[in-house]
Each structure stands twice: as C-alpha cells, then as structure tokens.
C-alpha positions as a printed NumPy array, in Angstrom:
array([[ -6.538,   0.191,  -3.701],
       [ -4.261,  -1.21 ,  -6.397],
       [ -1.285,  -0.801,  -4.055],
       [ -3.05 ,  -2.763,  -1.302],
       [ -3.88 ,  -5.658,  -3.637],
       [ -0.337,  -5.734,  -5.011],
       [  1.109,  -5.644,  -1.489],
       [ -1.18 ,  -8.549,  -0.58 ],
       [  0.316, -10.61 ,  -3.411],
       [  3.883,  -9.615,  -2.486],
       [  3.353, -10.468,   1.197],
       [  1.859, -13.83 ,   0.24 ],
       [  5.023, -14.717,  -1.668],
       [  7.299, -13.193,   0.986],
       [  6.216, -15.749,   3.568],
       [  5.267, -18.607,   1.237],
       [  8.638, -18.788,  -0.544],
       [ 10.862, -19.298,   2.54 ],
       [  8.282, -21.599,   4.141],
       [  8.217, -23.652,   0.952],
       [ 12.008, -23.947,   0.884],
       [ 12.087, -24.811,   4.598],
       [  9.509, -27.524,   3.941],
       [ 11.464, -28.943,   1.   ],
       [ 15.003, -28.688,   2.415],
       [ 14.725, -28.15 ,   6.183],
       [ 17.547, -25.582,   5.915],
       [ 17.078, -22.044,   7.352],
       [ 20.119, -20.822,   5.408],
       [ 18.692, -22.008,   2.051],
       [ 15.386, -20.369,   2.925],
       [ 17.363, -17.223,   3.669],
       [ 18.841, -17.359,   0.171],
       [ 15.334, -16.938,  -1.301],
       [ 14.718, -13.833,   0.801],
       [ 18.18 , -12.563,  -0.101],
       [ 17.54 , -12.931,  -3.856],
       [ 14.233, -11.069,  -3.636],
       [ 15.696,  -8.193,  -1.639],
       [ 18.946,  -8.125,  -3.638],
       [ 16.96 ,  -7.855,  -6.871],
       [ 15.149,  -4.842,  -5.433],
       [ 18.532,  -3.363,  -4.522],
       [ 20.146,  -3.863,  -7.948],
       [ 17.067,  -2.567,  -9.779],
       [ 16.845,   0.493,  -7.554],
       [ 18.737,   3.143,  -9.56 ],
       [ 17.334,   2.12 , -12.968],
       [ 13.856,   2.024, -11.391],
       [ 14.135,   5.663, -10.368],
       [ 15.29 ,   6.718, -13.829],
       [ 12.39 ,   4.816, -15.411],
       [  9.901,   6.501, -13.061],
       [ 11.249,   9.953, -13.975],
       [ 11.453,   9.311, -17.724],
       [  8.207,   7.505, -18.65 ],
       [  4.49 ,   7.728, -18.028],
       [  4.239,   6.375, -14.495],
       [  0.878,   4.673, -14.973],
       [  2.222,   2.672, -17.923],
       [  5.251,   1.623, -15.884],
       [  2.991,   0.227, -13.165],
       [  0.866,  -1.633, -15.726],
       [  3.876,  -3.352, -17.301],
       [  5.214,  -4.418, -13.889],
       [  1.881,  -5.894, -12.831],
       [  1.627,  -7.782, -16.136],
       [  5.072,  -9.336, -15.587],
       [  4.106, -10.423, -12.078],
       [  0.855, -12.005, -13.265],
       [  2.912, -14.081, -15.696],
       [  5.628, -15.3  , -13.292],
       [  3.228, -16.056, -10.442],
       [  0.965, -17.97 , -12.797],
       [  3.839, -20.016, -14.2  ],
       [  5.102, -20.803, -10.693],
       [  1.64 , -21.936,  -9.574],
       [  1.291, -24.285, -12.547],
       [  4.785, -25.726, -12.008],
       [  4.17 , -26.324,  -8.304],
       [  0.793, -27.891,  -8.967],
       [  2.386, -30.251, -11.477],
       [  5.274, -31.018,  -9.134],
       [  7.912, -29.802, -11.589],
       [  9.108, -26.669,  -9.762],
       [ 12.735, -26.597,  -8.613],
       [ 14.787, -24.378,  -6.319],
       [ 16.309, -22.487,  -9.302],
       [ 12.781, -21.784, -10.586],
       [ 11.79 , -20.369,  -7.198],
       [ 14.934, -18.231,  -7.183],
       [ 13.927, -16.884, -10.62 ],
       [ 10.471, -16.04 ,  -9.271],
       [ 12.064, -14.166,  -6.354],
       [ 14.314, -12.314,  -8.806],
       [ 11.465, -11.09 , -11.05 ],
       [  9.345, -10.314,  -8.006],
       [ 12.095,  -8.154,  -6.524],
       [ 12.811,  -6.204,  -9.721],
       [  9.162,  -5.492, -10.512],
       [  8.421,  -4.528,  -6.914],
       [ 11.361,  -2.109,  -6.878],
       [ 10.077,  -0.316,  -9.972],
       [  6.509,  -0.223,  -8.662],
       [  7.493,   1.149,  -5.247],
       [  9.526,   4.015,  -6.674],
       [  6.954,   4.867,  -9.336],
       [  4.042,   4.838,  -6.918],
       [  5.835,   7.003,  -4.369],
       [  6.915,   9.528,  -7.   ],
       [  3.278,   9.901,  -8.116],
       [  1.885,  10.87 ,  -4.692],
       [  2.617,  14.643,  -4.751],
       [  0.807,  14.904,  -8.104],
       [ -2.292,  13.308,  -6.604],
       [ -2.715,  15.237,  -3.343],
       [ -2.079,  18.844,  -2.201],
       [  0.977,  19.537,  -0.032],
       [ -0.982,  20.018,   3.189],
       [ -2.403,  16.495,   2.841],
       [  0.83 ,  14.832,   1.761],
       [  1.828,  13.433,   5.178],
       [ -1.652,  11.985,   5.635],
       [ -1.558,  10.445,   2.161],
       [  1.814,   8.809,   2.889],
       [  0.397,   7.43 ,   6.144],
       [ -2.672,   6.075,   4.365],
       [ -0.43 ,   4.425,   1.779],
       [  1.286,   2.73 ,   4.716],
       [ -2.118,   1.654,   6.022],
       [ -2.956,   0.038,   2.685],
       [  0.468,  -1.613,   2.621],
       [  0.049,  -3.065,   6.099],
       [ -3.496,  -4.18 ,   5.27 ],
       [ -2.123,  -6.091,   2.294],
       [  0.662,  -7.489,   4.462],
       [ -1.786,  -8.521,   7.182],
       [ -4.023, -10.511,   4.858],
       [ -1.181, -11.69 ,   2.613],
       [  0.981, -13.205,   5.345],
       [ -1.983, -15.012,   6.89 ],
       [ -3.167, -16.321,   3.514],
       [  0.34 , -17.302,   2.425],
       [  0.98 , -19.43 ,   5.488],
       [ -2.399, -21.164,   5.498],
       [ -2.483, -21.784,   1.745],
       [  1.047, -23.14 ,   1.689],
       [  0.048, -25.582,   4.429],
       [ -2.814, -26.791,   2.204],
       [ -0.907, -27.042,  -1.078],
       [  2.353, -25.467,  -2.249],
       [  0.862, -24.013,  -5.434],
       [ -2.046, -22.16 ,  -3.814],
       [ -0.211, -19.03 ,  -2.519],
       [  1.237, -18.392,  -5.961],
       [ -2.053, -18.992,  -7.758],
       [ -3.657, -16.462,  -5.44 ],
       [ -0.746, -14.086,  -6.032],
       [ -1.297, -14.262,  -9.787],
       [ -4.995, -13.454,  -9.34 ],
       [ -4.197, -10.561,  -6.975],
       [ -1.708,  -9.009,  -9.394],
       [ -4.276,  -9.358, -12.192],
       [ -6.823,  -7.49 , -10.046],
       [ -4.248,  -4.784,  -9.305],
       [ -3.535,  -4.434, -13.02 ],
       [ -7.244,  -4.005, -13.715],
       [ -7.577,  -1.289, -11.058],
       [ -4.656,   0.638, -12.539],
       [ -6.536,   0.92 , -15.816],
       [ -8.838,   3.422, -14.075],
       [ -5.917,   5.712, -13.222],
       [ -5.279,   8.58 , -15.626],
       [ -1.941,   8.807, -17.376],
       [  0.935,  10.211, -15.309],
       [  3.452,  11.771, -17.735],
       [  6.944,  12.408, -16.435],
       [  7.945,  15.949, -15.477],
       [  9.316,  18.135, -18.312],
       [ 12.939,  17.296, -19.099],
       [ 15.871,  19.017, -20.724],
       [ 15.84 ,  17.911, -24.413],
       [ 19.581,  17.331, -24.14 ],
       [ 18.898,  14.621, -21.556],
       [ 16.924,  12.364, -23.9  ],
       [ 19.68 ,   9.765, -24.008],
       [ 20.368,   7.462, -21.087],
       [ 23.58 ,   8.144, -19.179],
       [ 25.277,   6.997, -15.958],
       [ 24.907,  10.559, -14.685],
       [ 21.129,  10.276, -14.936],
       [ 21.131,   7.12 , -12.822],
       [ 23.288,   8.756, -10.158],
       [ 21.388,  12.036,  -9.95 ],
       [ 19.345,  10.871,  -6.965],
       [ 22.52 ,  10.093,  -5.019],
       [ 23.912,  13.559,  -5.802],
       [ 20.713,  15.206,  -4.657],
       [ 20.628,  13.38 ,  -1.324],
       [ 24.358,  13.943,  -0.808],
       [ 23.658,  17.672,  -0.655],
       [ 21.165,  17.355,   2.217],
       [ 22.758,  16.091,   5.482],
       [ 19.338,  15.43 ,   7.053],
       [ 18.376,  13.061,   4.232],
       [ 21.756,  11.314,   4.36 ],
       [ 21.572,  10.623,   8.071],
       [ 17.883,   9.759,   8.004],
       [ 18.517,   7.154,   5.308],
       [ 21.295,   5.674,   7.418],
       [ 18.921,   5.159,  10.329],
       [ 16.256,   3.771,   8.002],
       [ 18.744,   1.271,   6.575],
       [ 19.846,   0.125,  10.021],
       [ 16.236,  -0.278,  11.145],
       [ 15.232,  -2.237,   8.043],
       [ 18.249,  -4.528,   8.299],
       [ 17.622,  -5.482,  11.902],
       [ 13.869,  -5.701,  11.43 ],
       [ 14.395,  -8.103,   8.533],
       [ 16.955, -10.143,  10.465],
       [ 14.818, -10.353,  13.604],
       [ 11.714, -11.189,  11.555],
       [ 13.524, -14.007,   9.767],
       [ 14.993, -15.432,  12.993],
       [ 11.551, -15.399,  14.609],
       [  9.925, -17.141,  11.617],
       [ 12.719, -19.709,  11.224],
       [ 12.793, -20.5  ,  14.95 ],
       [  9.028, -20.972,  15.017],
       [  9.055, -23.254,  11.969],
       [ 12.014, -25.382,  13.083],
       [ 10.519, -25.506,  16.578],
       [  7.484, -27.358,  15.282],
       [  4.956, -24.574,  14.656],
       [  2.73 , -25.275,  11.653],
       [  2.914, -23.064,   8.548],
       [ -0.579, -21.774,   9.267],
       [  0.361, -20.759,  12.804],
       [  3.555, -19.109,  11.531],
       [  1.477, -17.131,   9.041],
       [ -0.884, -16.05 ,  11.817],
       [  1.998, -14.924,  14.012],
       [  3.559, -13.002,  11.142],
       [  0.199, -11.366,  10.466],
       [  0.406,  -9.723,  13.893],
       [  3.063,  -7.464,  12.392],
       [  0.519,  -6.369,   9.801],
       [ -2.033,  -5.698,  12.551],
       [  0.395,  -3.426,  14.384],
       [  1.415,  -1.635,  11.204],
       [ -2.169,  -1.139,  10.07 ],
       [ -3.253,   0.267,  13.429],
       [ -0.148,   2.443,  13.522],
       [ -0.803,   3.824,  10.043],
       [ -4.391,   4.657,  10.951],
       [ -3.169,   6.328,  14.149],
       [ -0.339,   8.184,  12.385],
       [ -2.219,  11.518,  12.04 ],
       [ -2.719,  11.56 ,  15.826],
       [  0.795,  10.339,  16.608],
       [  2.271,  13.016,  14.329],
       [  0.84 ,  15.667,  16.646],
       [  2.461,  13.995,  19.661],
       [  5.763,  12.831,  18.153],
       [  6.84 ,  16.075,  16.501],
       [ 10.043,  16.649,  14.553],
       [ 12.371,  13.676,  14.257],
       [ 11.096,  12.049,  17.465],
       [  9.326,   9.233,  15.541],
       [ 12.691,   8.01 ,  14.222],
       [ 14.223,   7.922,  17.712],
       [ 11.158,   6.244,  19.208],
       [ 11.126,   3.501,  16.548],
       [ 14.82 ,   2.711,  17.062],
       [ 14.626,   2.681,  20.86 ],
       [ 11.388,   0.735,  21.081],
       [ 12.604,  -1.837,  18.583],
       [ 15.812,  -2.385,  20.573],
       [ 13.956,  -2.931,  23.85 ],
       [ 11.313,  -5.196,  22.328],
       [ 13.92 ,  -7.292,  20.485],
       [ 15.551,  -8.042,  23.837],
       [ 12.104,  -8.952,  25.173],
       [ 11.584, -11.375,  22.253],
       [ 14.761, -13.175,  23.269],
       [ 13.798, -13.505,  26.918],
       [ 10.01 , -13.734,  27.196],
       [  8.128, -17.042,  26.761],
       [  5.186, -17.667,  24.433],
       [  4.884, -18.907,  20.86 ],
       [  3.127, -15.764,  19.628],
       [  5.053, -13.295,  21.83 ],
       [  7.551, -12.362,  19.068],
       [  4.713, -11.55 ,  16.659],
       [  2.997,  -9.383,  19.28 ],
       [  6.212,  -7.492,  20.04 ],
       [  7.076,  -6.998,  16.352],
       [  3.539,  -5.718,  15.844],
       [  4.041,  -3.276,  18.724],
       [  7.149,  -1.889,  17.031],
       [  5.122,  -1.534,  13.832],
       [  2.642,   0.722,  15.662],
       [  5.007,   3.702,  15.497],
       [  6.873,   2.782,  12.302],
       [  4.279,   4.363,   9.936],
       [  4.553,   7.709,  11.758],
       [  8.327,   7.707,  11.32 ],
       [  7.977,   6.646,   7.691],
       [  5.374,   9.345,   6.951],
       [  7.551,  12.01 ,   8.573],
       [ 10.707,  11.143,   6.662],
       [  9.061,  10.297,   3.318],
       [  7.148,  13.591,   3.345],
       [ 10.43 ,  15.44 ,   3.811],
       [ 11.988,  13.512,   0.927],
       [  9.116,  14.339,  -1.418],
       [  8.842,  18.019,  -0.467],
       [ 12.574,  18.67 ,  -0.681],
       [ 12.789,  17.105,  -4.165],
       [ 11.52 ,  18.508,  -7.493],
       [  9.185,  16.251,  -9.484],
       [ 11.801,  15.727, -12.199],
       [ 14.053,  14.002,  -9.62 ],
       [ 11.533,  12.326,  -7.31 ],
       [ 11.744,   8.899,  -8.889],
       [ 15.525,   8.798,  -8.588],
       [ 15.595,  10.223,  -5.061],
       [ 12.962,   7.761,  -3.872],
       [ 14.88 ,   4.983,  -5.609],
       [ 17.966,   5.809,  -3.535],
       [ 15.822,   5.697,  -0.402],
       [ 14.456,   2.309,  -1.449],
       [ 17.956,   1.07 ,  -2.254],
       [ 18.972,   1.899,   1.301],
       [ 15.952,  -0.019,   2.576],
       [ 16.544,  -2.9  ,   0.172],
       [ 20.244,  -2.95 ,   1.043],
       [ 19.398,  -3.685,   4.629],
       [ 16.633,  -6.065,   3.593],
       [ 18.863,  -7.955,   1.144],
       [ 21.391,  -8.866,   3.804],
       [ 18.888,  -9.369,   6.616],
       [ 17.491, -12.867,   5.771],
       [ 20.943, -14.19 ,   4.897],
       [ 22.569, -12.705,   8.011],
       [ 19.65 , -13.727,  10.181],
       [ 19.692, -17.319,   8.908],
       [ 23.46 , -17.692,   9.377],
       [ 23.448, -16.063,  12.819],
       [ 20.57 , -18.275,  13.899],
       [ 22.371, -21.451,  12.814],
       [ 25.682, -20.404,  14.421],
       [ 24.594, -18.544,  17.566],
       [ 21.046, -19.681,  18.178],
       [ 17.858, -17.684,  18.612],
       [ 18.478, -16.013,  21.98 ],
       [ 22.034, -14.827,  21.348],
       [ 21.137, -13.477,  17.896],
       [ 18.179, -11.476,  19.177],
       [ 20.125, -10.051,  22.138],
       [ 22.963,  -9.002,  19.82 ],
       [ 20.502,  -7.198,  17.531],
       [ 18.965,  -5.464,  20.55 ],
       [ 22.342,  -4.192,  21.773],
       [ 23.217,  -2.633,  18.41 ],
       [ 19.778,  -0.998,  18.107],
       [ 20.12 ,   0.627,  21.533],
       [ 23.543,   2.011,  20.558],
       [ 22.155,   3.443,  17.316],
       [ 19.272,   5.023,  19.25 ],
       [ 21.731,   6.866,  21.481],
       [ 23.544,   8.253,  18.421],
       [ 20.238,   9.526,  16.992],
       [ 19.374,  11.261,  20.261],
       [ 22.752,  13.028,  20.301],
       [ 22.676,  14.067,  16.615],
       [ 22.191,  17.808,  15.998],
       [ 21.315,  17.088,  12.347],
       [ 18.339,  14.977,  13.338],
       [ 17.174,  17.547,  15.874],
       [ 17.242,  20.378,  13.305],
       [ 15.63 ,  19.313,   9.992],
       [ 15.905,  21.748,   7.041],
       [ 13.192,  24.152,   5.976],
       [ 10.866,  22.859,   3.263],
       [ 11.019,  25.016,   0.08 ],
       [  7.969,  26.59 ,  -1.518],
       [  6.053,  23.966,  -3.546],
       [  6.289,  23.879,  -7.326],
       [  3.08 ,  24.559,  -9.277],
       [  1.455,  21.152,  -9.672],
       [ -1.307,  20.136, -12.056],
       [ -3.741,  17.79 , -10.34 ],
       [ -4.318,  15.505, -13.308],
       [ -4.9  ,  12.12 , -11.755],
       [ -7.35 ,  10.452,  -9.48 ],
       [ -8.751,   7.034,  -8.877]])
C-alpha cells in the first residue's frame, strides 16, 4: 500500500512538472530538461542506492527517503503558491525526487523475497506492478487536473501522499541487511560495482537488461512526444492528464491479468511480445487520427508489460543472493533510468526538429528491428536454471 501511495505522488509530479514548465515557457525542450534531470538523478544514484539497500535496515532507508520527499514537495508547494518558485527550484525538486525514488525502488524490490515464499514471488512482483500502475493511473489524472486549477496543488498533494506513505511504513517490521563479511564494513568502489560483476556473469541477465533499456528509452520518448504534441496542439492540461492516465489503466489491467498471461506467454515470450507490440502500436500512433488514440495505444502496450516485467524481475531476484540483491536490482534500475534519462530530452529535440509523425515512425522502425533480434537470440530462448533458494526467515509483513 505504501508503494502505491508513493507511486501516486511520483506520477503526480512526473506529469505536473513538465506541464508546468510548458505552461511557463512554451518550450518542449525545456520541459524535457525537467524530465531529464529527474531520470538522470535516478541513474546517478543507482549504484550507491543498491549498496545502501544491501548495507542498512531496508525499512529505515525507505522512511528516510519518504521524509525527504515530504520536505521538498512541501517547500515546492509553498513556493508555487506564493509565486516565488523558479525554474532552478523546480530542477532541484526533480533532482531530489529522482535520487530518493532510485533508493526507494531498489530497496523495495530487494525486500520482496524476504516477504513472500519463492512459489509466490512472480505473483508478488506482478501485484507490485499493479499497485504501481494504480498509483500512476490516479497520479497522472490528478496531476493534470490540479495543475490546471493551480500550479501549487499537485505538489501539495504530493507532499500529503508521501506523508501518508511514510506513516504506512511505520507498520512494517525492520528489515536488516543480509549478513556481511566483517572485512567489508568499509565502503569501497568494489562494493558499488559488485552488482555489475554479478550480472556480467549471466548472459541472460545482460541481454534482458539491454532489451529492457531499449524498451524504456523508446517508451519514454514516445510518451513525451505524445504529451508535448497534445499540449502544444491545444489540449488542456486536464485532458492531457486524462489521456496519460490511460497508460495507467492498461498497466493496471495488465498487472492484474499477469498471472493468467504468464501461463500463456511462457519463457521469454513476454519480452518479445512487448517489443513487437510496442513497435506496431507506435507506428499506429503516428498514423491514426484521434486526440486520445495515443493514450489508448500506449495503454494497450502496457497490458503485456507487467507480465514481461514479472518474468524478468523474478529471474533477477531468484538468481541473486540476498546479500547482493540491492546492488543487482540497482544495476537493473540504472539500465531503466539510463533509457529514461535520455528519453524526454531526445523526444523533445526530435519532436522540435522532425515533428510528431516522423519521430514516432522512426521509433517504430527501431523497435521492430530490436524485436527481430530478440526472436533470433538463442540466449533469450534458453534462460538459465534457477538455483535452489537460500533459507529465508519470514520476518516482515504489513
């Protein structure tokens, strides 16, 4: 529940910040800078976030992150209400938001195997996706409508949401880190890079992360182009928020349907299906009429995304010992954030230079080519065997 509330607050800011900058400056590229800062902060914080998640009590880490977000969202709301907020202040908000979110994502993911038995792990990952999409669905809608009413309102609501999330975390039992070698008590560059070394030894994880990065980059770029084109084309902020919320609808339905889809899309098929479907639907966004058509098609892509995410994330968690899970998941999130960091900036620049239709068709062509490579890959068709699980003490529940 805490994750859903926190995701709601993050999604509110994710749409409210670029819409606010577009309203103030009228520049898609400057709005893209805000999205770039948020995603880049997540990228830079990625490796340290994994080390923090593996070294400290994970519940305490989440509490500190939520407290920081309550503070920055509250300050931003007050500044906007008073009319004293500036673009640098909004960039600072995006920076803190990105760093705290990076730490929270890694820490929360690393905790999952300690909370559920192995046979329920894939379902738990899918349900986490459902809560994430639920937060995104409500957050994007609220962010757009509230920003249309008054600039400060999305951030005031974000501060309240993070405060609620912090309160819910207080009911979670402590989550101590896995036992460590006493000689590793001091921080070192080697500790930060351990997740990279672990993934480097598993070709399936390496290639899977490549496809995840490509998908996230193009999804972020297409999403930004769609939002920017709608806004500059005269659509109100509230309508833009409603269209963006369609992505949350698709993701939420897909996450709820993931247990059924996992029985149909076995093996690595979910990854191939997501890539191929996204490529085809991106071309359709470029060519089909209708103000809300892009949101519907993005939401359709999101229907199968949770199944692919649950499949690959479950493999990551089961192939990794608890002492390394934070750092391994941080590398996975860095790959996602790497694509996401460049996506708004690349999408904004491509949109200004090439226009909406050409940009979307170019993205579609690359996605189709990547899909073909995934179909032909023997590594993706033959995932490794999952090792026997480590003894796990079920010490936490909500």
